Short mmCIF file of N, CA and C in Angstrom, two decimals:
data_model
loop_
_atom_site.label_atom_id
_atom_site.label_comp_id
_atom_site.label_asym_id
_atom_site.label_seq_id
_atom_site.Cartn_x
_atom_site.Cartn_y
_atom_site.Cartn_z
N MET A 1 88.80 206.36 218.71
CA MET A 1 89.51 206.84 217.32
C MET A 1 90.42 208.06 217.18
N SER A 2 91.66 207.89 216.58
CA SER A 2 92.64 208.56 216.71
C SER A 2 92.25 209.93 215.89
N GLU A 3 93.14 210.81 216.08
CA GLU A 3 93.12 212.17 215.13
C GLU A 3 93.79 211.66 213.83
N PRO A 4 93.51 212.37 212.78
CA PRO A 4 94.71 212.25 211.55
C PRO A 4 95.55 213.19 211.45
N ARG A 5 96.71 212.56 211.11
CA ARG A 5 97.72 213.17 211.47
C ARG A 5 97.77 214.60 211.22
N TRP A 6 97.39 214.86 209.80
CA TRP A 6 97.32 216.38 209.60
C TRP A 6 96.40 217.14 210.41
N ALA A 7 95.96 216.73 211.38
CA ALA A 7 94.74 217.62 212.26
C ALA A 7 95.71 217.87 213.45
N VAL A 8 96.64 216.76 213.89
CA VAL A 8 97.72 217.02 214.77
C VAL A 8 98.65 217.76 214.42
N SER A 9 99.12 217.73 213.41
CA SER A 9 99.92 218.75 212.50
C SER A 9 99.67 220.20 212.66
N GLU A 10 98.58 220.41 212.06
CA GLU A 10 97.94 221.70 212.12
C GLU A 10 97.69 222.08 213.74
N ARG A 11 97.34 221.46 214.39
CA ARG A 11 96.95 221.99 216.03
C ARG A 11 98.09 222.37 216.60
N ALA A 12 99.13 221.53 216.21
CA ALA A 12 100.65 221.37 216.77
C ALA A 12 101.53 223.10 216.04
N ARG A 13 101.17 223.12 214.93
CA ARG A 13 101.70 224.66 214.14
C ARG A 13 100.32 225.47 214.44
N ARG A 14 99.24 225.63 215.10
CA ARG A 14 98.77 226.70 215.60
C ARG A 14 99.40 227.06 217.15
N GLY A 15 99.60 226.12 217.80
CA GLY A 15 100.03 225.73 219.15
C GLY A 15 101.41 226.94 219.19
N TYR A 16 102.17 226.30 217.87
CA TYR A 16 103.61 227.06 217.93
C TYR A 16 103.62 228.30 217.48
N ASP A 17 102.63 228.66 216.77
CA ASP A 17 102.10 230.28 216.62
C ASP A 17 101.55 231.23 217.55
N ARG A 18 101.03 230.55 218.18
CA ARG A 18 100.73 231.11 219.56
C ARG A 18 101.48 231.51 220.44
N ALA A 19 102.48 230.37 220.54
CA ALA A 19 103.83 230.85 221.49
C ALA A 19 104.72 231.81 220.96
N ILE A 20 104.98 231.99 219.41
CA ILE A 20 105.33 233.16 218.98
C ILE A 20 105.10 234.42 219.56
N ASP A 21 103.52 234.68 219.07
CA ASP A 21 103.16 235.39 219.57
C ASP A 21 103.01 236.04 220.84
N VAL A 22 102.92 235.10 221.76
CA VAL A 22 103.26 235.41 223.21
C VAL A 22 104.44 236.11 223.68
N LEU A 23 105.67 235.37 222.81
CA LEU A 23 106.85 236.21 222.86
C LEU A 23 107.02 237.37 222.21
N GLU A 24 106.52 237.16 221.08
CA GLU A 24 106.53 238.96 220.56
C GLU A 24 105.70 239.87 221.34
N ARG A 25 105.03 239.67 222.03
CA ARG A 25 104.10 240.49 222.82
C ARG A 25 104.64 240.76 224.32
N ALA A 26 105.68 240.04 224.44
CA ALA A 26 106.99 240.27 225.83
C ALA A 26 107.98 241.09 225.16
N VAL A 27 108.46 241.38 223.84
CA VAL A 27 109.33 241.85 223.00
C VAL A 27 109.43 243.35 224.13
N PRO A 28 108.56 244.24 223.84
CA PRO A 28 108.44 245.55 224.24
C PRO A 28 109.13 245.42 225.78
N LEU A 29 108.56 244.53 226.61
CA LEU A 29 108.67 244.69 228.16
C LEU A 29 110.20 244.20 228.44
N ALA A 30 110.64 243.19 227.47
CA ALA A 30 112.03 243.02 227.56
C ALA A 30 112.87 244.29 227.14
N ARG A 31 112.45 244.78 226.43
CA ARG A 31 113.38 245.63 225.73
C ARG A 31 113.94 246.90 226.47
N ALA A 32 112.44 247.14 227.56
CA ALA A 32 112.65 247.86 228.53
C ALA A 32 113.28 247.47 229.74
N ALA A 33 113.55 246.27 229.96
CA ALA A 33 113.94 246.12 230.95
C ALA A 33 115.58 245.59 230.61
N LEU A 34 115.88 245.71 229.48
CA LEU A 34 117.45 245.20 229.13
C LEU A 34 117.75 246.81 229.06
N THR A 35 116.98 248.05 228.49
CA THR A 35 117.57 249.37 228.26
C THR A 35 118.15 249.81 230.20
N ILE A 36 117.11 249.18 231.13
CA ILE A 36 117.25 249.73 232.65
C ILE A 36 118.58 248.60 233.01
N VAL A 37 118.75 247.38 232.72
CA VAL A 37 119.60 246.48 233.36
C VAL A 37 121.43 246.86 232.50
N GLN A 38 121.06 247.71 231.72
CA GLN A 38 122.54 247.87 231.16
C GLN A 38 122.59 249.12 231.13
N ALA A 39 122.04 250.06 231.63
CA ALA A 39 122.14 251.36 232.45
C ALA A 39 122.79 251.58 233.87
N CYS A 40 122.08 250.46 234.56
CA CYS A 40 122.21 249.93 235.76
C CYS A 40 123.44 249.66 235.91
N ALA A 41 123.93 248.27 235.00
CA ALA A 41 125.39 247.82 235.18
C ALA A 41 126.09 248.94 234.65
N ALA A 42 126.02 249.95 233.71
CA ALA A 42 127.05 251.00 233.52
C ALA A 42 127.42 251.89 234.92
N VAL A 43 126.28 252.24 235.19
CA VAL A 43 126.38 253.03 236.58
C VAL A 43 127.37 252.19 237.85
N VAL A 44 127.17 251.31 237.87
CA VAL A 44 127.50 250.56 238.95
C VAL A 44 129.14 250.26 238.65
N ALA A 45 129.26 249.46 237.57
CA ALA A 45 130.89 249.72 237.06
C ALA A 45 131.67 250.69 237.00
N LEU A 46 131.15 251.91 236.49
CA LEU A 46 131.67 253.53 236.84
C LEU A 46 131.84 253.60 238.30
N SER A 47 131.10 253.41 239.11
CA SER A 47 131.20 253.86 240.81
C SER A 47 132.03 252.86 241.07
N ALA A 48 132.18 251.44 240.80
CA ALA A 48 133.36 250.49 240.98
C ALA A 48 134.33 250.88 240.83
N VAL A 49 134.92 251.35 239.24
CA VAL A 49 136.20 252.09 238.89
C VAL A 49 136.52 252.78 239.74
N ALA A 50 135.69 253.97 239.80
CA ALA A 50 136.26 255.32 240.76
C ALA A 50 136.68 254.93 242.07
N VAL A 51 135.79 253.93 242.74
CA VAL A 51 136.40 253.39 243.95
C VAL A 51 137.83 252.75 243.86
N VAL A 52 137.86 251.76 242.94
CA VAL A 52 139.40 251.55 242.81
C VAL A 52 140.44 252.25 242.36
N VAL A 53 140.19 253.10 241.49
CA VAL A 53 140.91 254.30 241.00
C VAL A 53 141.61 255.09 242.41
N VAL A 54 140.49 255.45 242.88
CA VAL A 54 141.27 256.67 243.97
C VAL A 54 141.38 255.82 245.27
N VAL A 55 141.19 254.21 245.67
CA VAL A 55 142.06 253.85 246.59
C VAL A 55 143.46 253.41 246.14
N VAL A 56 143.85 252.97 245.21
CA VAL A 56 145.04 252.69 244.32
C VAL A 56 146.13 253.80 244.12
N ALA A 57 145.47 255.37 243.82
CA ALA A 57 145.71 256.21 244.22
C ALA A 57 145.92 256.85 245.27
N HIS A 58 145.56 256.51 246.21
CA HIS A 58 145.78 256.97 247.55
C HIS A 58 146.93 256.06 248.02
N ASP A 59 146.67 255.19 248.16
CA ASP A 59 147.41 253.85 248.73
C ASP A 59 148.22 252.68 247.59
N PRO A 60 149.10 253.22 246.95
CA PRO A 60 149.85 251.94 245.49
C PRO A 60 149.94 251.22 246.23
N PRO A 61 149.57 249.74 245.70
CA PRO A 61 150.12 248.29 246.17
C PRO A 61 151.69 248.34 246.04
N GLY A 62 152.13 247.97 247.29
CA GLY A 62 153.48 248.01 246.99
C GLY A 62 154.31 246.17 247.67
N THR A 63 153.40 245.66 248.35
CA THR A 63 153.58 244.55 249.04
C THR A 63 153.06 243.52 248.31
N TRP A 64 152.87 242.23 248.18
CA TRP A 64 152.08 240.93 247.98
C TRP A 64 150.62 241.32 248.57
N GLN A 65 151.06 241.53 249.47
CA GLN A 65 149.59 241.73 250.62
C GLN A 65 148.89 242.76 249.95
N THR A 66 149.43 243.97 249.93
CA THR A 66 148.37 245.19 249.35
C THR A 66 147.94 244.66 247.83
N TRP A 67 148.66 243.76 246.94
CA TRP A 67 148.47 243.54 245.75
C TRP A 67 147.05 242.84 245.61
N LEU A 68 146.97 241.87 246.94
CA LEU A 68 146.40 240.62 246.90
C LEU A 68 144.69 241.52 247.52
N ALA A 69 145.08 242.62 248.47
CA ALA A 69 143.52 243.41 248.95
C ALA A 69 143.21 243.84 247.91
N THR A 70 143.90 244.38 246.94
CA THR A 70 143.60 245.18 245.45
C THR A 70 142.85 244.38 244.64
N ALA A 71 143.16 243.29 244.34
CA ALA A 71 142.71 242.48 243.53
C ALA A 71 141.38 241.47 244.28
N LEU A 72 141.15 241.71 245.29
CA LEU A 72 139.87 241.01 246.05
C LEU A 72 139.00 242.38 246.10
N LEU A 73 139.62 243.64 246.33
CA LEU A 73 138.60 244.83 245.69
C LEU A 73 137.99 244.73 245.04
N VAL A 74 138.76 244.69 243.82
CA VAL A 74 138.43 244.65 242.38
C VAL A 74 137.40 243.40 242.09
N MET A 75 137.80 242.20 242.40
CA MET A 75 136.88 241.33 242.17
C MET A 75 135.04 241.72 242.91
N VAL A 76 135.44 241.89 244.22
CA VAL A 76 133.99 242.19 245.08
C VAL A 76 133.44 243.09 244.49
N LEU A 77 134.04 244.33 243.60
CA LEU A 77 133.19 245.19 243.23
C LEU A 77 132.90 244.92 241.91
N ALA A 78 133.25 244.19 241.42
CA ALA A 78 133.12 243.44 240.05
C ALA A 78 131.84 242.71 239.88
N ILE A 79 131.46 241.79 240.79
CA ILE A 79 130.53 241.12 240.94
C ILE A 79 129.24 241.61 240.68
N ALA A 80 128.52 242.77 240.85
CA ALA A 80 127.60 242.80 240.69
C ALA A 80 127.22 243.62 239.13
N PRO A 81 128.31 244.35 238.56
CA PRO A 81 128.16 244.80 237.12
C PRO A 81 128.04 243.52 236.31
N LEU A 82 129.09 242.39 236.72
CA LEU A 82 129.11 241.38 235.83
C LEU A 82 127.76 240.65 235.79
N VAL A 83 127.04 240.26 236.96
CA VAL A 83 125.44 239.65 236.86
C VAL A 83 124.78 240.51 236.00
N LEU A 84 124.81 241.74 236.37
CA LEU A 84 123.97 242.39 235.48
C LEU A 84 124.04 242.28 233.88
N TRP A 85 125.48 242.54 233.75
CA TRP A 85 125.64 242.33 232.25
C TRP A 85 125.49 240.75 231.62
N PHE A 86 125.79 239.50 232.26
CA PHE A 86 125.32 238.64 231.82
C PHE A 86 123.52 238.23 231.87
N PHE A 87 123.08 238.95 232.64
CA PHE A 87 121.41 239.04 232.26
C PHE A 87 120.86 239.62 231.11
N ALA A 88 121.68 240.90 231.07
CA ALA A 88 121.32 241.64 230.19
C ALA A 88 121.65 240.91 228.78
N ALA A 89 122.75 240.36 228.79
CA ALA A 89 123.07 239.07 227.51
C ALA A 89 121.88 238.42 227.16
N LEU A 90 121.32 237.62 228.61
CA LEU A 90 120.78 236.68 228.30
C LEU A 90 119.15 237.60 227.50
N LEU A 91 118.81 238.54 227.94
CA LEU A 91 117.91 239.69 227.58
C LEU A 91 117.73 239.70 225.62
N ARG A 92 119.20 240.02 225.63
CA ARG A 92 119.62 240.17 224.30
C ARG A 92 118.88 238.88 223.34
N GLU A 93 119.36 237.66 223.80
CA GLU A 93 119.17 236.32 223.08
C GLU A 93 117.62 236.14 223.54
N VAL A 94 117.02 236.55 224.32
CA VAL A 94 115.33 236.26 224.33
C VAL A 94 114.84 237.49 223.31
N LEU A 95 115.24 238.61 223.27
CA LEU A 95 114.47 239.65 222.20
C LEU A 95 114.63 239.08 220.73
N ALA A 96 115.74 237.99 220.34
CA ALA A 96 115.75 237.48 219.00
C ALA A 96 115.42 236.06 219.02
N LEU A 97 114.73 235.89 219.84
CA LEU A 97 113.70 234.32 220.12
C LEU A 97 112.94 234.51 219.12
N PRO A 98 112.21 235.60 218.91
CA PRO A 98 110.66 235.13 218.25
C PRO A 98 111.17 235.24 216.65
N ALA A 99 112.06 235.87 216.42
CA ALA A 99 112.49 236.00 214.82
C ALA A 99 113.03 234.86 214.34
N GLN A 100 113.82 234.28 214.99
CA GLN A 100 114.55 232.89 215.10
C GLN A 100 113.61 231.85 215.26
N LEU A 101 112.45 231.93 215.77
CA LEU A 101 111.54 230.53 215.92
C LEU A 101 110.88 231.03 214.72
N ARG A 102 110.33 232.30 213.83
CA ARG A 102 109.56 232.23 212.75
C ARG A 102 110.04 231.56 211.83
N ALA A 103 111.68 231.76 211.78
CA ALA A 103 112.49 231.57 210.49
C ALA A 103 112.59 229.90 210.68
N LEU A 104 112.37 229.33 211.86
CA LEU A 104 113.00 227.86 212.01
C LEU A 104 112.54 227.15 210.91
N PRO A 105 111.17 226.86 210.50
CA PRO A 105 110.60 226.04 209.43
C PRO A 105 111.51 225.95 208.07
N ASP A 106 111.86 227.47 208.06
CA ASP A 106 112.68 227.33 206.66
C ASP A 106 114.27 227.18 207.03
N VAL A 107 114.69 227.47 207.83
CA VAL A 107 115.84 226.71 208.28
C VAL A 107 116.10 225.54 208.34
N GLY A 108 114.96 224.67 208.73
CA GLY A 108 115.18 223.12 209.00
C GLY A 108 115.20 222.53 208.21
N SER A 109 114.11 222.75 206.97
CA SER A 109 114.09 222.45 205.80
C SER A 109 115.61 222.78 204.58
N ARG A 110 115.86 224.01 204.75
CA ARG A 110 117.62 223.84 204.17
C ARG A 110 118.14 223.00 204.63
N TYR A 111 118.60 223.13 206.01
CA TYR A 111 119.28 221.90 206.48
C TYR A 111 119.16 220.77 206.22
N ALA A 112 117.89 220.32 206.17
CA ALA A 112 117.33 218.97 205.81
C ALA A 112 117.91 218.26 204.35
N ARG A 113 117.66 219.46 203.61
CA ARG A 113 118.04 219.30 202.32
C ARG A 113 119.58 219.11 202.03
N GLU A 114 120.44 220.24 202.82
CA GLU A 114 122.15 219.91 203.08
C GLU A 114 122.37 218.75 203.06
N LEU A 115 121.78 218.31 204.35
CA LEU A 115 122.26 216.66 205.15
C LEU A 115 121.74 215.58 204.07
N ALA A 116 120.62 215.67 203.15
CA ALA A 116 120.65 214.74 202.48
C ALA A 116 121.19 214.88 201.20
N MET A 117 121.70 216.14 200.84
CA MET A 117 122.91 216.41 199.76
C MET A 117 124.19 215.33 200.31
N LEU A 118 124.96 215.75 201.58
CA LEU A 118 125.74 215.29 201.97
C LEU A 118 126.01 213.36 202.01
N VAL A 119 124.70 213.26 202.73
CA VAL A 119 124.69 212.03 202.96
C VAL A 119 124.91 211.35 201.32
N SER A 120 123.96 211.76 200.46
CA SER A 120 124.08 210.57 199.01
C SER A 120 125.53 211.24 198.36
N GLU A 121 126.21 212.13 198.54
CA GLU A 121 127.47 212.57 198.07
C GLU A 121 128.61 211.17 198.90
N ALA A 122 128.00 211.29 199.99
CA ALA A 122 129.21 210.33 201.10
C ALA A 122 128.74 208.67 200.50
N ALA A 123 127.88 208.15 199.73
CA ALA A 123 127.60 207.20 199.42
C ALA A 123 128.23 206.69 198.30
N GLY A 124 128.93 205.45 198.10
CA GLY A 124 129.51 205.00 197.21
C GLY A 124 128.63 204.22 196.48
N PRO A 125 129.09 203.52 195.49
CA PRO A 125 128.20 202.32 194.82
C PRO A 125 127.81 201.27 195.79
N GLY A 126 126.35 200.88 195.07
CA GLY A 126 125.87 200.05 196.38
C GLY A 126 125.41 200.52 197.53
N GLY A 127 125.73 202.04 197.85
CA GLY A 127 124.86 202.32 199.24
C GLY A 127 126.14 202.41 200.45
N ARG A 128 127.38 201.92 199.88
CA ARG A 128 128.18 202.10 201.04
C ARG A 128 129.12 203.15 201.21
N VAL A 129 129.62 203.26 202.52
CA VAL A 129 130.31 204.51 202.82
C VAL A 129 131.97 204.51 201.66
N ARG A 130 132.10 205.77 201.61
CA ARG A 130 133.23 205.66 200.82
C ARG A 130 134.47 206.15 201.76
N LEU A 131 135.34 205.12 202.09
CA LEU A 131 136.42 205.34 203.31
C LEU A 131 137.39 206.82 202.67
N ARG A 132 137.58 206.57 201.29
CA ARG A 132 138.66 207.72 200.87
C ARG A 132 137.93 209.23 201.44
N SER A 133 136.80 209.36 201.33
CA SER A 133 136.15 210.84 201.25
C SER A 133 135.49 210.83 202.97
N LEU A 134 135.79 210.02 203.74
CA LEU A 134 135.31 209.85 205.28
C LEU A 134 136.11 211.26 205.93
N PRO A 135 137.01 211.33 205.44
CA PRO A 135 137.62 212.70 206.48
C PRO A 135 136.87 214.33 205.91
N GLY A 136 137.18 214.20 204.78
CA GLY A 136 136.38 215.40 204.07
C GLY A 136 134.71 215.61 204.48
N ASP A 137 134.15 214.30 204.29
CA ASP A 137 132.52 214.32 204.90
C ASP A 137 132.48 214.46 206.14
N SER A 138 133.75 214.14 206.98
CA SER A 138 133.42 214.68 208.46
C SER A 138 133.39 216.03 208.82
N VAL A 139 134.43 216.44 207.93
CA VAL A 139 134.63 217.99 208.04
C VAL A 139 133.53 218.69 207.59
N ARG A 140 132.96 218.42 206.66
CA ARG A 140 131.43 219.45 206.11
C ARG A 140 130.14 219.14 207.18
N LEU A 141 129.94 218.00 207.46
CA LEU A 141 129.20 217.33 208.42
C LEU A 141 129.59 218.05 209.75
N ALA A 142 130.42 218.61 210.37
CA ALA A 142 131.07 219.42 211.44
C ALA A 142 130.64 221.31 211.06
N ARG A 143 130.72 221.56 209.78
CA ARG A 143 130.86 222.69 209.60
C ARG A 143 129.10 222.77 209.74
N LEU A 144 128.75 221.82 208.67
CA LEU A 144 126.89 221.92 208.89
C LEU A 144 126.53 222.23 210.33
N LEU A 145 126.69 221.11 210.98
CA LEU A 145 125.90 221.34 212.38
C LEU A 145 126.31 222.39 213.25
N LEU A 146 127.72 223.16 213.29
CA LEU A 146 128.18 224.26 213.84
C LEU A 146 127.04 225.43 212.82
N ARG A 147 127.15 225.23 211.96
CA ARG A 147 125.89 226.39 211.40
C ARG A 147 124.56 226.38 211.89
N LEU A 148 123.90 224.72 211.84
CA LEU A 148 123.12 224.33 212.36
C LEU A 148 122.41 225.35 213.60
N ARG A 149 123.89 224.84 214.47
CA ARG A 149 123.68 225.48 215.87
C ARG A 149 123.66 226.80 216.30
N ASP A 150 124.17 227.54 214.93
CA ASP A 150 124.05 229.20 215.17
C ASP A 150 122.98 229.59 214.80
N ASP A 151 122.29 229.04 213.77
CA ASP A 151 120.98 229.25 213.05
C ASP A 151 119.75 228.73 214.25
N LEU A 152 119.72 227.65 215.11
CA LEU A 152 118.60 227.41 215.78
C LEU A 152 118.59 228.68 217.16
N PRO A 153 116.95 228.47 217.30
CA PRO A 153 116.96 229.49 218.63
C PRO A 153 117.64 229.37 219.62
N ALA A 154 118.18 229.98 220.58
CA ALA A 154 118.61 230.12 222.24
C ALA A 154 117.82 230.00 223.02
N SER A 155 116.59 228.99 223.36
CA SER A 155 115.85 228.99 224.18
C SER A 155 116.24 229.04 225.26
N GLY A 156 117.58 228.38 226.13
CA GLY A 156 118.15 228.53 227.11
C GLY A 156 117.99 229.34 227.90
N ALA A 157 117.87 230.51 227.18
CA ALA A 157 118.40 231.98 227.66
C ALA A 157 117.14 232.39 228.49
N LEU A 158 115.93 231.74 227.64
CA LEU A 158 114.59 232.01 228.39
C LEU A 158 114.43 230.85 229.45
N LEU A 159 114.77 230.38 229.34
CA LEU A 159 115.07 229.27 230.49
C LEU A 159 115.72 229.60 231.77
N ALA A 160 116.93 230.03 231.33
CA ALA A 160 117.66 230.50 232.38
C ALA A 160 117.25 231.96 233.45
N LEU A 161 115.97 232.72 232.09
CA LEU A 161 116.06 234.01 232.71
C LEU A 161 114.78 233.66 233.95
N VAL A 162 114.18 232.61 233.56
CA VAL A 162 112.95 232.23 234.76
C VAL A 162 113.26 231.18 235.78
N ARG A 163 114.57 231.06 235.76
CA ARG A 163 114.98 230.15 237.11
C ARG A 163 115.18 230.97 238.37
N VAL A 164 114.67 230.53 239.29
CA VAL A 164 114.87 231.22 240.76
C VAL A 164 115.96 231.57 241.30
N PRO A 165 117.22 230.50 241.05
CA PRO A 165 118.41 231.16 241.28
C PRO A 165 118.91 232.25 240.58
N MET A 166 118.70 232.56 239.15
CA MET A 166 119.00 233.50 238.22
C MET A 166 118.69 234.76 239.13
N LEU A 167 116.99 234.64 239.18
CA LEU A 167 116.44 235.73 239.15
C LEU A 167 116.68 236.51 240.52
N VAL A 168 116.97 235.34 241.59
CA VAL A 168 117.71 235.71 242.90
C VAL A 168 118.91 236.34 243.12
N ALA A 169 119.93 235.78 242.19
CA ALA A 169 121.35 236.32 241.83
C ALA A 169 120.94 238.14 241.24
N VAL A 170 120.00 238.39 240.40
CA VAL A 170 119.81 239.09 239.48
C VAL A 170 119.17 240.60 240.65
N ALA A 171 118.29 239.93 241.34
CA ALA A 171 117.88 241.20 242.67
C ALA A 171 119.07 241.40 243.39
N ALA A 172 119.72 240.43 244.25
CA ALA A 172 121.12 240.84 244.86
C ALA A 172 121.87 241.62 244.31
N ALA A 173 122.10 241.27 242.79
CA ALA A 173 123.57 242.35 242.18
C ALA A 173 122.86 243.78 241.95
N PHE A 174 121.07 243.91 241.83
CA PHE A 174 120.64 245.32 241.84
C PHE A 174 120.66 245.76 243.12
N VAL A 175 120.56 244.89 244.52
CA VAL A 175 120.68 245.39 245.81
C VAL A 175 122.21 246.09 246.19
N VAL A 176 122.60 244.93 245.51
CA VAL A 176 124.19 245.37 246.00
C VAL A 176 124.60 246.64 245.15
N GLY A 177 124.43 246.53 243.94
CA GLY A 177 124.92 247.58 243.11
C GLY A 177 124.51 249.04 243.32
N VAL A 178 123.09 249.23 244.11
CA VAL A 178 122.61 250.47 244.43
C VAL A 178 123.74 250.73 245.64
N LEU A 179 123.92 249.76 246.48
CA LEU A 179 124.74 250.12 247.86
C LEU A 179 126.24 250.69 247.30
N GLN A 180 126.39 250.27 246.12
CA GLN A 180 128.07 250.32 245.72
C GLN A 180 127.67 251.99 245.28
N VAL A 181 126.80 252.31 244.25
CA VAL A 181 126.63 253.74 244.07
C VAL A 181 126.54 254.37 245.07
N LEU A 182 125.80 254.15 245.82
CA LEU A 182 125.31 255.27 246.90
C LEU A 182 126.51 255.57 248.01
N LEU A 183 127.36 254.17 247.91
CA LEU A 183 128.78 254.56 248.99
C LEU A 183 129.98 254.94 248.56
N ALA A 184 130.02 254.88 246.97
CA ALA A 184 131.08 255.00 246.24
C ALA A 184 131.40 256.69 246.46
N PRO A 185 130.71 257.48 246.12
CA PRO A 185 130.91 258.88 246.44
C PRO A 185 131.41 259.14 247.95
N VAL A 186 130.87 258.52 248.80
CA VAL A 186 131.11 258.61 250.57
C VAL A 186 132.63 258.13 250.53
N ILE A 187 132.87 256.97 249.99
CA ILE A 187 134.41 256.29 249.96
C ILE A 187 135.08 257.29 249.09
N VAL A 188 135.06 257.76 247.77
CA VAL A 188 135.62 258.36 246.87
C VAL A 188 136.19 259.78 247.74
N LEU A 189 135.06 260.34 248.53
CA LEU A 189 135.47 261.92 249.14
C LEU A 189 135.97 262.04 250.28
N SER A 190 135.78 260.71 251.24
CA SER A 190 136.68 260.29 252.71
C SER A 190 137.54 260.18 252.47
N ILE A 191 138.24 259.24 251.06
CA ILE A 191 139.77 259.14 250.73
C ILE A 191 140.53 260.45 250.35
N LEU A 192 139.46 261.26 249.66
CA LEU A 192 140.29 262.41 249.06
C LEU A 192 140.18 263.58 250.54
N ALA A 193 139.53 263.46 251.29
CA ALA A 193 139.55 264.30 252.27
C ALA A 193 140.92 264.00 253.48
N ALA A 194 140.95 262.69 253.43
CA ALA A 194 142.37 262.22 254.33
C ALA A 194 143.46 262.27 253.56
N ARG A 195 143.60 262.53 252.60
CA ARG A 195 144.71 262.74 251.48
C ARG A 195 145.25 264.37 251.75
N THR A 196 144.08 265.06 251.69
CA THR A 196 144.46 266.45 251.67
C THR A 196 144.82 266.88 253.35
N LEU A 197 144.20 266.14 254.23
CA LEU A 197 144.80 266.50 255.98
C LEU A 197 146.12 265.87 256.15
#
């Protein structure tokens, strides 16, 4: 004997609420991680800028080879902070996820009403589509879909956070970032010392 539909719906709703509660309990941890990642990204980026500025000031690029070498240096030094900033952006999306999920039932019913109104206005007599209003209705539908995409929760950020390649990339960016921060003063001081000699 199958369960009544209302019982399945109630069980699904309880599961949905429990999932949101789990996400909300993870918010303080995600907020602390976001602060750490943003600080690390800023420090690594500042160390990279310091190295590039000192290298360019010491030996300004003049030929295409030196310009290419400088561009390669900038790209290599920018990898770690860019990965960390991307990870921070994912963490910000995850922080917004519980509130978006809590509002989802209201958002869904609002968009369902708007879509039903759009369909009823687009239908002509006898339920036929009015060709004259098709371009305008298509634009209205496109706007509705764009707004819906903005209001729906970005659960892709949560999935991206727990993927192994992303975690490996972030761990590598932390290691490379620490090395950059430690080596930047050595590089800057050695270039400045060579310049004064």
